[in-house]
Short mmCIF file of C-alpha atoms and ligand atoms in Angstrom, two decimals:
data_model
loop_
_atom_site.label_atom_id
_atom_site.label_comp_id
_atom_site.label_asym_id
_atom_site.label_seq_id
_atom_site.Cartn_x
_atom_site.Cartn_y
_atom_site.Cartn_z
CA MET A 9 0.09 -0.04 0.30
CA GLY A 10 1.21 3.25 -1.08
CA VAL A 11 0.77 6.56 1.11
CA LEU A 12 -1.21 9.08 -1.43
CA ASN A 13 -1.56 11.70 0.82
CA VAL A 14 -2.90 15.65 0.63
CA THR A 15 -3.44 16.70 3.37
CA PRO A 16 -2.09 21.19 3.12
CA ASP A 17 1.26 22.33 3.13
CA SER A 18 2.52 25.87 3.53
CA PHE A 19 1.43 26.88 0.09
CA SER A 20 -2.74 25.59 0.36
CA ASP A 21 -5.38 24.28 1.84
CA GLY A 22 -5.33 21.49 -1.50
CA GLY A 23 -7.95 21.50 -3.27
CA ARG A 24 -5.82 23.47 -6.60
CA PHE A 25 -5.73 22.11 -10.12
CA SER A 26 -1.86 22.01 -9.73
CA ASP A 27 -2.28 19.84 -5.85
CA ILE A 28 -4.33 17.91 -7.98
CA ALA A 29 -2.64 16.54 -10.40
CA ALA A 30 1.22 16.29 -8.61
CA ALA A 31 -1.42 13.46 -6.02
CA VAL A 32 -2.69 11.22 -9.13
CA ALA A 33 0.38 11.31 -10.71
CA HIS A 34 2.32 10.72 -7.59
CA GLY A 35 -0.46 7.81 -6.61
CA LEU A 36 0.25 6.53 -11.49
CA SER A 37 4.32 6.66 -10.11
CA MET A 38 3.13 4.26 -6.70
CA VAL A 39 1.94 1.90 -8.98
CA GLN A 40 3.79 1.96 -11.55
CA GLU A 41 6.36 1.05 -8.63
CA GLY A 42 3.94 -1.80 -8.42
CA ALA A 43 1.67 -0.98 -5.08
CA ALA A 44 -1.70 -2.77 -5.18
CA ILE A 45 -2.98 -0.79 -2.96
CA ILE A 46 -3.32 3.60 -2.95
CA ASP A 47 -4.17 5.43 0.56
CA VAL A 48 -5.55 8.86 0.00
CA GLY A 49 -5.94 10.59 2.81
CA GLY A 50 -6.69 14.76 4.25
CA GLU A 51 -6.93 14.00 7.73
CA SER A 52 -3.53 14.39 9.49
CA THR A 53 -2.64 12.23 11.79
CA ARG A 54 -0.17 13.91 13.67
CA PRO A 55 0.43 13.68 17.31
CA GLY A 56 -0.55 17.01 18.40
CA ALA A 57 -3.02 17.41 15.14
CA SER A 58 -5.80 18.89 15.03
CA PRO A 59 -8.94 17.32 13.30
CA VAL A 60 -10.56 18.70 10.54
CA ASP A 61 -13.33 19.48 8.58
CA ALA A 62 -15.48 16.93 6.70
CA ASP A 63 -15.50 19.32 3.71
CA ASP A 64 -12.58 20.12 3.49
CA GLU A 65 -11.46 16.89 3.83
CA ILE A 66 -14.09 15.55 0.48
CA LEU A 67 -12.91 18.89 -1.05
CA ARG A 68 -8.71 17.55 -0.79
CA VAL A 69 -8.96 13.52 -1.10
CA ILE A 70 -12.19 12.80 -3.89
CA PRO A 71 -10.83 14.78 -7.09
CA VAL A 72 -7.47 12.63 -6.24
CA ILE A 73 -9.88 9.29 -5.52
CA GLU A 74 -11.94 11.10 -9.06
CA ARG A 75 -9.32 10.88 -10.97
CA LEU A 76 -6.98 7.66 -10.13
CA ARG A 77 -9.77 5.65 -10.26
CA ALA A 78 -10.84 6.80 -13.94
CA GLN A 79 -6.83 5.88 -15.04
CA THR A 80 -6.57 3.25 -12.53
CA ASP A 81 -7.78 0.10 -11.59
CA VAL A 82 -5.91 -0.33 -8.66
CA VAL A 83 -8.08 -1.03 -5.22
CA ILE A 84 -8.25 2.33 -3.59
CA SER A 85 -7.88 3.30 0.19
CA VAL A 86 -9.15 6.29 2.14
CA ASP A 87 -7.53 6.81 5.32
CA THR A 88 -10.25 8.37 7.11
CA SER A 89 -12.82 8.54 10.05
CA LYS A 90 -15.38 10.40 8.93
CA PRO A 91 -18.44 9.03 7.81
CA GLN A 92 -19.09 11.74 4.80
CA VAL A 93 -15.95 11.17 3.50
CA ILE A 94 -16.06 6.93 3.30
CA LEU A 95 -20.22 7.77 1.63
CA ALA A 96 -18.12 10.19 -0.73
CA ALA A 97 -15.24 8.77 -1.27
CA VAL A 98 -16.84 4.92 -1.74
CA ALA A 99 -19.20 7.36 -4.47
CA ALA A 100 -16.08 8.79 -6.00
CA GLY A 101 -14.69 5.11 -6.75
CA ALA A 102 -12.94 3.99 -3.07
CA ASP A 103 -12.91 0.24 -2.32
CA LEU A 104 -10.94 0.85 1.02
CA ILE A 105 -11.89 2.69 3.93
CA ASN A 106 -8.29 2.64 5.82
CA ASP A 107 -9.70 4.19 9.93
CA VAL A 108 -7.31 5.07 12.26
CA ARG A 109 -10.38 5.32 14.81
CA ALA A 110 -12.23 1.46 13.30
CA LEU A 111 -14.91 3.09 12.80
CA GLY A 112 -14.98 4.55 16.15
CA GLU A 113 -16.63 7.44 14.93
CA GLU A 114 -20.69 9.11 15.52
CA GLY A 115 -22.09 7.26 12.54
CA ALA A 116 -18.38 6.18 10.76
CA LEU A 117 -19.96 2.26 10.93
CA GLU A 118 -22.92 2.26 9.70
CA ALA A 119 -21.33 4.04 6.72
CA ALA A 120 -18.83 1.87 6.24
CA ALA A 121 -21.59 -0.57 5.94
CA ALA A 122 -24.01 0.92 4.07
CA THR A 123 -20.95 -0.14 1.37
CA GLN A 124 -19.00 -2.48 -0.43
CA CYS A 125 -15.87 -2.01 1.25
CA ALA A 126 -13.63 -3.24 2.71
CA VAL A 127 -12.44 -2.00 6.02
CA CYS A 128 -8.96 -1.83 8.20
CA LEU A 129 -9.79 -1.55 11.73
CA MET A 130 -6.46 0.68 13.40
CA HIS A 131 -6.31 0.09 17.52
CA MET A 132 -4.81 3.92 18.57
CA LYS A 133 -4.99 4.62 22.46
CA GLY A 134 -5.94 7.81 22.96
CA SER A 135 -6.46 10.53 20.60
CA PRO A 136 -3.80 12.02 17.92
CA ARG A 137 -3.72 15.19 19.76
CA ASP A 138 -3.18 13.28 23.39
CA MET A 139 -1.87 10.28 21.94
CA GLN A 140 1.81 9.80 23.12
CA ALA A 141 1.54 11.47 26.17
CA ARG A 142 2.70 8.33 28.56
CA PRO A 143 1.40 5.50 26.87
CA HIS A 144 0.44 2.55 29.42
CA TYR A 145 -0.37 -0.71 29.27
CA ASP A 146 -0.24 -3.64 31.65
CA ASP A 147 0.08 -5.80 28.28
CA VAL A 148 0.53 -3.95 25.19
CA VAL A 149 0.22 -7.23 22.71
CA LYS A 150 -2.90 -8.65 24.38
CA GLU A 151 -4.35 -5.22 24.63
CA VAL A 152 -3.50 -4.11 21.22
CA GLY A 153 -5.71 -7.50 20.37
CA THR A 154 -8.79 -7.50 22.56
CA PHE A 155 -9.22 -4.13 21.08
CA LEU A 156 -8.88 -5.20 17.10
CA LYS A 157 -10.73 -8.35 17.96
CA GLU A 158 -13.64 -6.55 19.91
CA ARG A 159 -14.08 -4.06 16.07
CA ALA A 160 -14.05 -7.12 14.30
CA GLY A 161 -16.93 -8.23 16.00
CA VAL A 162 -18.80 -4.91 15.77
CA CYS A 163 -18.62 -4.70 12.11
CA ARG A 164 -18.84 -8.16 11.22
CA ALA A 165 -22.18 -7.71 13.24
CA ALA A 166 -23.56 -4.82 11.84
CA GLY A 167 -22.51 -6.76 8.47
CA ILE A 168 -19.55 -6.20 7.07
CA THR A 169 -18.17 -9.88 6.27
CA ALA A 170 -15.32 -10.83 7.52
CA ASP A 171 -13.59 -11.21 3.74
CA ARG A 172 -13.80 -7.09 3.83
CA ILE A 173 -12.46 -6.53 7.15
CA ALA A 174 -8.13 -5.98 8.28
CA ILE A 175 -6.45 -5.45 10.98
CA ASP A 176 -3.49 -2.99 11.95
CA PRO A 177 -1.94 -2.68 15.65
CA GLY A 178 -1.90 1.17 14.77
CA PHE A 179 2.73 1.22 15.05
CA GLY A 180 2.93 5.32 16.86
CA PHE A 181 -0.09 5.77 17.78
CA GLY A 182 -0.39 5.73 21.26
CA LYS A 183 2.69 3.44 22.02
CA THR A 184 6.06 3.77 23.33
CA GLN A 185 9.41 2.20 21.14
CA GLU A 186 9.46 -0.35 23.66
CA HIS A 187 5.14 -0.94 22.29
CA ASN A 188 6.11 -0.89 18.91
CA LEU A 189 8.65 -3.19 19.04
CA GLN A 190 6.76 -5.63 21.60
CA LEU A 191 4.04 -5.77 19.29
CA LEU A 192 6.53 -6.10 15.98
CA ARG A 193 8.30 -8.87 17.37
CA HIS A 194 4.59 -10.29 18.91
CA LEU A 195 2.42 -9.55 15.10
CA ARG A 196 2.26 -13.37 14.84
CA GLN A 197 -0.18 -13.41 18.40
CA LEU A 198 -2.86 -10.58 16.29
CA ALA A 199 -3.56 -13.17 13.66
CA ILE A 200 -7.30 -12.81 14.65
CA PRO A 201 -9.11 -16.59 13.72
CA VAL A 202 -12.44 -15.75 12.15
CA GLU A 203 -15.22 -17.16 14.22
CA ASP A 204 -17.40 -18.99 12.29
CA GLY A 205 -15.16 -18.34 9.65
CA ALA A 206 -11.97 -21.74 7.64
CA PRO A 207 -10.32 -23.14 11.10
CA SER A 208 -6.83 -21.37 10.39
CA ALA A 209 -8.70 -17.87 9.10
CA THR A 210 -6.90 -14.96 10.58
CA PHE A 211 -7.90 -10.84 9.61
CA PRO A 212 -5.06 -9.78 7.78
CA ILE A 213 -2.45 -7.98 9.14
CA MET A 214 -2.00 -4.62 7.84
CA VAL A 215 0.63 -2.41 9.60
CA GLY A 216 2.63 1.43 8.99
CA LEU A 217 6.14 1.67 10.03
CA SER A 218 7.36 3.76 7.28
CA ARG A 219 9.43 7.04 6.94
CA LYS A 220 7.76 7.23 11.94
CA SER A 221 9.51 8.25 14.15
CA THR A 222 9.87 4.03 15.66
CA VAL A 223 12.16 4.48 12.58
CA GLY A 224 14.18 7.41 13.20
CA GLN A 225 14.86 5.84 17.24
CA LEU A 226 16.62 2.90 15.69
CA THR A 227 18.45 4.09 13.29
CA GLY A 228 18.83 8.43 14.95
CA ARG A 229 17.98 9.47 11.48
CA PRO A 230 15.74 13.06 10.31
CA ALA A 231 12.38 11.92 8.48
CA GLY A 232 13.78 12.22 5.49
CA GLU A 233 16.72 9.51 5.40
CA ARG A 234 14.08 6.52 7.18
CA VAL A 235 14.08 4.21 3.73
CA TYR A 236 16.21 1.48 4.40
CA GLY A 237 15.44 1.52 8.23
CA SER A 238 11.75 1.36 7.13
CA VAL A 239 11.99 -1.22 5.08
CA ALA A 240 14.06 -3.93 6.75
CA LEU A 241 11.01 -2.52 8.80
CA ALA A 242 8.51 -3.42 6.45
CA MET A 243 10.40 -6.63 6.10
CA LEU A 244 10.81 -7.75 9.22
CA ALA A 245 6.77 -7.05 9.55
CA ALA A 246 6.28 -9.19 6.42
CA LEU A 247 7.91 -12.55 8.24
CA ASN A 248 5.67 -11.49 10.95
CA GLY A 249 2.87 -12.19 9.58
CA ALA A 250 1.55 -8.39 8.52
CA ARG A 251 -0.50 -9.29 4.44
CA ILE A 252 -0.43 -5.46 4.12
CA VAL A 253 3.20 -2.27 4.56
CA ARG A 254 1.57 0.78 4.15
CA VAL A 255 4.33 2.96 3.16
CA HIS A 256 5.86 5.83 0.42
CA ASP A 257 8.56 4.73 -0.38
CA VAL A 258 7.51 2.01 -2.60
CA GLY A 259 9.84 0.65 -5.39
CA ALA A 260 12.35 -0.47 -2.55
CA THR A 261 9.63 -1.88 -0.50
CA VAL A 262 8.67 -3.98 -3.12
CA ASP A 263 12.04 -4.87 -4.28
CA VAL A 264 12.60 -6.39 -0.79
CA LEU A 265 9.46 -7.60 -0.74
CA LYS A 266 9.94 -9.62 -3.42
CA VAL A 267 13.64 -11.13 -2.52
CA LEU A 268 11.74 -12.44 1.10
CA THR A 269 8.93 -14.20 -0.82
CA ALA A 270 11.46 -15.79 -2.83
CA VAL A 271 13.76 -16.97 -0.05
CA MET A 272 10.29 -17.92 2.52
CA CYS A 273 8.35 -19.83 -0.15
CA GLU A 274 8.49 -22.84 1.27
CA ARG A 275 7.47 -21.53 3.94
CA GLU A 276 4.61 -19.57 4.85
CA ILE A 277 5.29 -16.03 5.22
C1 7PM B 18 1.91 12.27 10.82
C2 7PM B 18 2.31 11.83 11.88
C3 7PM B 18 1.59 12.18 9.76
C4 7PM B 18 1.75 10.28 12.11
C5 7PM B 18 0.92 10.79 8.90
C6 7PM B 18 1.10 9.81 10.31
C7 7PM B 18 -1.43 4.60 9.70
C8 7PM B 18 -2.20 5.27 9.52
C9 7PM B 18 -1.13 6.21 9.17
C10 7PM B 18 -0.76 3.00 10.21
C11 7PM B 18 -3.42 2.48 8.81
C12 7PM B 18 2.04 8.33 9.01
C13 7PM B 18 1.08 8.06 9.25
N1 7PM B 18 -0.03 6.30 9.86
N2 7PM B 18 -3.47 4.28 9.00
N3 7PM B 18 -2.13 6.60 8.47
N4 7PM B 18 -1.86 2.07 9.86
N5 7PM B 18 -4.01 1.69 8.77
O1 7PM B 18 3.53 7.99 9.36
O2 7PM B 18 0.84 2.34 10.25
O3 7PM B 18 1.64 7.66 7.35
S1 7PM B 18 -0.91 8.02 9.43
#
């Protein structure tokens, strides 16, 4: 999954033709590099970020989704928590709702269930505003697993079928470095069985580690120099059972995952 941010920069708050065209071109270049999914996001979930208005978010993401849909068959994901954005994005051609709030906002679950879309449910402790203020867990792997299992159950009860649900531990979202490392080491423990599914069926695990501060803490590098660390973490996550890796550096990650798959193909990765 390639990350396509359409959050405002210091020059524009989105919706300008040149911004839209640049975002679409970047999305298409990630498809060329081998991305299977493009994740379009218009809300910054940066620690300490303030919330974005639904109309602003729609103005940013919908033109990009529409134009991508017209030009490629790649799976299009929308990174949002808001019911209005979910409905508008699906109408514009999105296939997957990637929600860092696990469809917990008012009306989000109903909006997602009303579509035929897939969903990715992410764990976050707290809100972007306060999540990095001394997060504490007795057992981070257990707590994240319990939360994701509960949210997957709520989605199924709302009519979202099991084959349309992925889960994500939410690296960096209300986690210390030690929490992030514990989750990565024990990622397979998050393989939540699909109740009444095939005996070995589990919800696919997605992870986002790309360029995050966890990479910075491990390598001592600023955000612009975290490609090698990010790619290494993507590979380790895949080795530990991740099915979808959300990354900025698609070409580099695709090469490494090809190598990993070729070498490890005699057992399940
Ligand atoms: C600032 C800080 C900007 C953090 C952006 C971010 C994930 C996600 C994001 C993830 C899923 C980033 C994050 N991270 N969705 N959206 N999983 N499912 O680093 O880990 O891209 S935003």
